[in-house]
Short mmCIF file of C-alpha atoms in Angstrom, two decimals:
data_model
loop_
_atom_site.label_atom_id
_atom_site.label_comp_id
_atom_site.label_asym_id
_atom_site.label_seq_id
_atom_site.Cartn_x
_atom_site.Cartn_y
_atom_site.Cartn_z
CA MET A 1 -47.13 11.59 31.54
CA ARG A 2 -46.81 8.06 32.86
CA PRO A 3 -48.31 5.62 30.70
CA PHE A 4 -50.97 3.22 32.14
CA PRO A 5 -50.33 -0.11 32.99
CA LEU A 6 -52.61 -1.98 31.06
CA THR A 7 -51.40 -5.71 32.05
CA SER A 8 -52.46 -4.23 35.63
CA LEU A 9 -56.00 -3.89 34.25
CA ALA A 10 -56.30 -7.09 32.57
CA ASP A 11 -55.22 -8.46 36.23
CA ASN A 12 -57.71 -6.53 38.24
CA VAL A 13 -60.97 -6.66 35.89
CA ARG A 14 -63.11 -10.02 36.12
CA GLU A 15 -63.62 -11.95 32.61
CA ASP A 16 -67.40 -10.92 32.86
CA ASP A 17 -67.15 -7.40 33.16
CA SER A 18 -68.50 -5.89 30.22
CA PHE A 19 -70.32 -2.97 28.95
CA ALA A 20 -73.42 -2.46 26.94
CA PHE A 21 -74.12 0.26 24.69
CA PRO A 22 -77.66 1.03 22.38
CA GLY A 23 -77.05 0.21 18.61
CA PRO A 24 -77.94 1.32 15.78
CA VAL A 25 -81.30 -0.35 15.77
CA GLY A 26 -81.72 -0.78 19.44
CA ARG A 27 -79.47 -3.84 20.01
CA PRO A 28 -76.85 -3.37 22.87
CA ILE A 29 -73.40 -3.74 21.62
CA SER A 30 -71.20 -5.08 24.70
CA PHE A 31 -67.33 -5.79 24.87
CA SER A 32 -65.47 -7.60 27.54
CA ILE A 33 -62.71 -5.11 29.28
CA VAL A 34 -60.22 -7.89 29.72
CA ALA A 35 -60.51 -8.77 26.25
CA MET A 36 -59.88 -5.31 24.90
CA SER A 37 -56.78 -5.26 27.48
CA GLN A 38 -55.23 -8.22 26.18
CA ALA A 39 -55.51 -7.19 22.74
CA VAL A 40 -53.79 -3.86 23.16
CA VAL A 41 -50.97 -5.56 25.10
CA SER A 42 -50.39 -8.33 22.70
CA GLU A 43 -50.23 -5.75 19.71
CA SER A 44 -47.49 -3.99 21.83
CA PHE A 45 -45.56 -6.61 21.65
CA GLU A 46 -46.09 -7.60 18.25
CA HIS A 47 -44.45 -4.42 17.11
CA THR A 48 -41.30 -4.67 19.49
CA GLY A 49 -38.67 -6.47 17.38
CA THR A 50 -35.48 -7.97 18.72
CA SER A 51 -32.09 -5.67 18.99
CA GLY A 52 -30.82 -5.18 15.66
CA VAL A 53 -33.73 -6.00 13.47
CA SER A 54 -36.11 -4.04 11.47
CA HIS A 55 -39.14 -4.96 10.00
CA GLU A 56 -40.14 -3.14 6.76
CA GLY A 57 -42.54 -3.84 3.96
CA GLY A 58 -42.92 -7.30 5.36
CA ARG A 59 -39.13 -8.13 4.84
CA GLU A 60 -36.83 -8.32 7.80
CA PHE A 61 -33.26 -6.77 7.89
CA GLU A 62 -30.64 -7.66 10.37
CA TYR A 63 -28.15 -5.15 11.30
CA ARG A 64 -24.50 -6.38 12.32
CA PRO A 65 -21.44 -4.15 13.42
CA VAL A 66 -18.39 -4.42 10.84
CA PRO A 67 -15.11 -4.95 12.34
CA VAL A 68 -12.82 -1.66 11.27
CA SER A 69 -10.45 -4.08 9.70
CA ALA A 70 -12.76 -4.96 6.98
CA PRO A 71 -13.07 -1.30 5.29
CA VAL A 72 -9.28 -0.77 6.04
CA SER A 73 -8.53 -3.70 3.91
CA LEU A 74 -10.63 -2.52 0.93
CA ILE A 75 -9.30 1.06 1.38
CA LEU A 76 -5.50 -0.62 1.15
CA GLY A 77 -6.55 -2.80 -1.45
CA LEU A 78 -7.72 0.39 -3.58
CA CYS A 79 -4.49 2.04 -2.98
CA SER A 80 -2.21 -1.10 -3.54
CA ALA A 81 -3.16 -0.52 -7.23
CA MET A 82 -0.02 1.65 -7.19
CA SER A 83 2.23 -1.15 -7.21
CA LEU A 84 1.58 -1.20 -10.98
CA LEU A 85 3.74 2.16 -11.17
CA THR A 86 6.26 2.21 -8.24
CA VAL A 87 7.59 -0.53 -5.91
CA ALA A 88 6.52 1.28 -3.15
CA GLY A 89 3.01 -0.03 -3.39
CA VAL A 90 3.90 -3.76 -2.86
CA PRO A 91 4.36 -3.23 0.77
CA VAL A 92 0.59 -1.48 1.11
CA ALA A 93 -0.64 -4.68 -1.03
CA PHE A 94 1.02 -6.91 1.45
CA PHE A 95 -0.28 -4.89 4.53
CA GLY A 96 -3.67 -4.96 2.94
CA LEU A 97 -3.37 -8.63 2.26
CA VAL A 98 -2.83 -9.50 5.81
CA ILE A 99 -5.47 -7.14 7.04
CA GLY A 100 -8.00 -8.28 4.69
CA ALA A 101 -7.12 -12.29 5.76
CA ALA A 102 -6.87 -11.24 9.45
CA ALA A 103 -10.82 -9.67 8.82
CA LEU A 104 -12.68 -12.60 7.35
CA LEU A 105 -10.89 -14.71 10.15
CA LYS A 106 -12.68 -12.68 12.59
CA ILE A 107 -16.12 -12.18 10.65
CA ALA A 108 -15.88 -16.11 10.70
CA ARG A 109 -14.95 -16.69 14.17
CA SER A 110 -17.66 -14.17 15.45
CA GLY A 111 -20.54 -16.66 14.58
CA GLY A 112 -22.79 -14.44 12.94
CA GLU A 113 -22.07 -11.43 15.54
CA PHE A 114 -19.93 -9.33 12.70
CA GLY A 115 -20.75 -8.30 9.40
CA GLY A 116 -18.56 -7.00 6.49
CA ARG A 117 -17.38 -10.27 4.88
CA LYS A 118 -17.93 -8.72 1.22
CA LEU A 119 -15.69 -5.80 2.04
CA ALA A 120 -13.06 -7.82 3.46
CA ILE A 121 -13.14 -10.27 0.58
CA ALA A 122 -13.01 -7.68 -1.85
CA GLY A 123 -9.94 -6.12 0.22
CA LEU A 124 -7.97 -9.13 0.28
CA THR A 125 -8.76 -9.87 -3.56
CA LEU A 126 -7.33 -6.59 -4.73
CA SER A 127 -4.43 -6.53 -2.36
CA THR A 128 -3.69 -10.00 -3.30
CA LEU A 129 -3.68 -9.17 -7.00
CA PHE A 130 -1.73 -6.02 -7.09
CA PHE A 131 0.90 -7.67 -4.75
CA VAL A 132 1.53 -10.74 -6.98
CA THR A 133 1.00 -7.96 -10.09
CA GLY A 134 3.62 -5.42 -8.36
CA ILE A 135 6.19 -8.19 -7.80
CA GLY A 136 5.94 -9.88 -11.15
CA LYS A 137 6.42 -6.55 -12.72
CA GLN A 138 9.51 -5.66 -10.82
CA ALA A 139 10.77 -9.45 -11.46
CA TYR A 140 10.35 -8.85 -14.86
CA ALA A 141 12.32 -5.22 -15.47
CA TYR A 142 14.94 -6.84 -13.30
CA ALA A 143 15.56 -9.77 -15.51
CA THR A 144 15.16 -7.61 -18.83
CA GLU A 145 16.62 -4.21 -17.88
CA VAL A 146 20.66 -5.06 -18.41
CA PRO A 147 21.19 -4.40 -22.02
CA GLU A 148 22.84 -7.13 -24.31
CA GLY A 149 26.52 -7.41 -23.70
CA TYR A 150 26.83 -5.71 -20.23
CA ALA A 151 27.40 -6.80 -16.84
CA ARG A 152 25.10 -5.98 -14.05
CA THR A 153 27.11 -4.49 -11.36
CA ASN A 154 26.33 -3.46 -7.48
CA PHE A 155 27.65 0.29 -7.30
CA THR A 156 27.61 0.04 -3.43
CA TYR A 157 28.79 -3.60 -3.19
CA ASP A 158 31.32 -4.25 -5.84
CA ILE A 159 32.71 -0.50 -6.13
CA ALA A 160 32.24 1.92 -3.10
CA LYS A 161 32.56 -0.64 -0.39
CA LYS A 162 35.69 -2.21 -1.87
CA GLY A 163 37.82 1.05 -1.09
CA PHE A 164 41.17 1.58 -1.31
CA VAL A 165 43.97 -1.05 -0.30
CA GLN A 166 47.54 -0.36 0.77
CA LYS A 167 50.18 -2.39 -1.68
CA ASN A 168 53.99 -1.76 -0.35
CA GLY A 169 52.63 1.25 1.75
CA VAL A 170 51.24 2.83 -1.38
CA GLY A 171 47.43 3.65 -1.68
CA ALA A 172 46.00 1.20 -4.60
CA PHE A 173 42.40 0.09 -6.12
CA HIS A 174 40.92 -2.69 -4.66
CA ASP A 175 41.79 -5.65 -6.61
CA ASP A 176 38.01 -6.54 -7.56
CA VAL A 177 37.48 -2.81 -8.67
CA ALA A 178 40.66 -3.13 -10.72
CA ALA A 179 39.44 -6.06 -12.81
CA LEU A 180 36.28 -3.84 -13.70
CA ASP A 181 38.59 -1.73 -15.69
CA GLY A 182 37.86 -1.44 -19.13
CA GLN A 183 34.83 -3.71 -18.71
CA LYS A 184 31.18 -3.19 -19.61
CA ILE A 185 29.01 -2.74 -16.93
CA PHE A 186 25.50 -1.82 -15.81
CA LEU A 187 25.07 0.37 -12.74
CA LYS A 188 22.08 1.90 -10.97
CA GLY A 189 22.48 5.39 -9.02
CA TYR A 190 21.48 8.89 -8.68
CA MET A 191 22.50 12.13 -10.40
CA TYR A 192 24.50 14.62 -8.14
CA PRO A 193 22.58 17.74 -8.58
CA THR A 194 24.55 21.05 -10.50
CA ASN A 195 23.34 24.02 -12.02
CA GLN A 196 22.66 22.41 -15.17
CA THR A 197 19.54 20.21 -15.61
CA ARG A 198 19.20 20.07 -19.26
CA ASN A 199 21.52 18.97 -22.17
CA ILE A 200 24.11 17.42 -19.69
CA GLN A 201 26.97 15.86 -21.33
CA GLU A 202 28.57 14.86 -18.34
CA PHE A 203 27.71 14.28 -14.52
CA ILE A 204 28.54 13.03 -11.14
CA PHE A 205 26.90 9.51 -10.63
CA CYS A 206 26.70 8.80 -7.00
CA LYS A 207 25.49 5.50 -5.19
CA ASP A 208 22.81 6.73 -3.24
CA SER A 209 20.45 9.68 -3.00
CA GLY A 210 21.41 10.52 0.53
CA GLU A 211 24.90 12.29 -0.56
CA CYS A 212 23.09 14.08 -3.29
CA CYS A 213 19.49 15.16 -2.14
CA PHE A 214 21.23 16.76 1.17
CA GLY A 215 24.03 18.32 -0.68
CA GLY A 216 26.93 16.16 1.04
CA GLN A 217 30.22 15.67 -0.13
CA PRO A 218 30.35 12.18 -1.67
CA ALA A 219 33.26 10.07 -0.59
CA LEU A 220 35.95 9.12 -3.51
CA THR A 221 34.45 5.68 -4.06
CA ASP A 222 31.04 6.63 -4.03
CA MET A 223 30.94 8.82 -7.19
CA ILE A 224 31.80 8.32 -10.86
CA LEU A 225 32.34 10.73 -13.51
CA VAL A 226 29.86 10.05 -16.28
CA ARG A 227 30.24 10.86 -19.72
CA MET A 228 27.95 10.48 -22.34
CA GLY A 229 28.38 9.26 -25.81
CA GLU A 230 29.37 11.59 -28.54
CA GLY A 231 25.89 13.71 -29.33
CA GLN A 232 24.29 12.48 -26.40
CA THR A 233 22.49 14.37 -23.87
CA VAL A 234 20.47 13.86 -20.74
CA ASP A 235 18.30 15.64 -18.57
CA TYR A 236 18.90 15.75 -14.73
CA PHE A 237 16.66 13.38 -12.56
CA GLN A 238 16.20 13.28 -8.94
CA GLY A 239 15.23 9.41 -9.01
CA LEU A 240 16.88 6.43 -9.30
CA ILE A 241 18.60 6.01 -12.69
CA SER A 242 20.45 3.21 -14.79
CA VAL A 243 23.74 3.73 -16.80
CA ALA A 244 25.76 1.31 -18.65
CA GLY A 245 28.99 1.64 -20.60
CA THR A 246 32.76 1.16 -20.27
CA PHE A 247 34.63 1.20 -16.79
CA HIS A 248 38.00 3.23 -16.64
CA LEU A 249 39.97 3.72 -13.15
CA ASN A 250 41.17 7.25 -12.97
CA ALA A 251 44.45 7.28 -10.99
CA SER A 252 44.78 10.97 -11.41
CA GLY A 253 41.54 11.92 -9.71
CA GLY A 254 40.41 12.96 -6.26
CA GLY A 255 42.55 15.91 -6.07
CA ALA A 256 39.53 18.42 -6.32
CA ASP A 257 36.20 18.17 -4.35
CA LEU A 258 34.26 16.55 -7.04
CA SER A 259 37.05 14.73 -8.84
CA PRO A 260 36.12 11.21 -8.74
CA VAL A 261 38.82 8.24 -9.29
CA TYR A 262 36.32 6.18 -11.21
CA SER A 263 34.74 7.05 -14.81
CA LEU A 264 32.05 5.70 -17.09
CA ASP A 265 32.00 6.27 -20.86
CA ALA A 266 28.24 5.85 -21.08
CA THR A 267 26.33 4.40 -24.01
CA HIS A 268 22.77 3.80 -22.11
CA TRP A 269 20.85 6.27 -19.80
CA ALA A 270 17.48 5.26 -18.13
CA ILE A 271 15.19 5.99 -15.15
CA SER A 272 15.28 2.70 -13.73
CA SER A 273 12.51 0.49 -14.37
CA SER A 274 13.19 -1.59 -11.29
CA ALA A 275 13.98 -0.86 -7.72
CA PHE A 276 17.05 -3.48 -7.38
#
């Protein structure tokens, strides 16, 4: 049913057009059609709000769209709490920081068109907090994890990549690696998996997990035979570990598939507290 055009009614009726009805005491009750129609039209406009505004209980609520980056920054901020447990949480916190800052900038430049400022602030705050805390935790662990009297040595760059050299037509250890013979060093790497997983007294120590987890044959320069001290045993761990001990060259090694040319008489073994 089509609505009756009240405004047309008001335009076509003269102001002096009115009706009279007998009142309860014989007095006529009259009203103007124009006045009535104008009142109805006026009331209809009063109840028609602007787009995005709601009137409830005499209070005005304004609804504004929220950019996707605002809640995303909050989610990343919450997820970045894992930086307290693993270094993998640090890049998550960094992305949350960037997205939170971008969300705040977008909201600020919108001139009030976008909402979600509190979400973006919360996400940015959490991401910044856990980013700084995660970096600080890693830095502290790195500075304190080497036992006293041992030198930090990078397995990849200080040993594995040095390889072998030719001296008088004969293969020999690189001078830099030979200089480590008999030295107390601290290394990080991975345990090569074998059938034994508990109470291990010696194991093959590899420079990276690629050679361990996929069953590849490590190169001679990429593995070290680690022997634990008297009465010391360890359990197999798949992740990054730290070992410290006295480094030795084993010129007679390399004859079998897993016969390293390097060995380490270990005094310390631990799950690595830092990722570097």
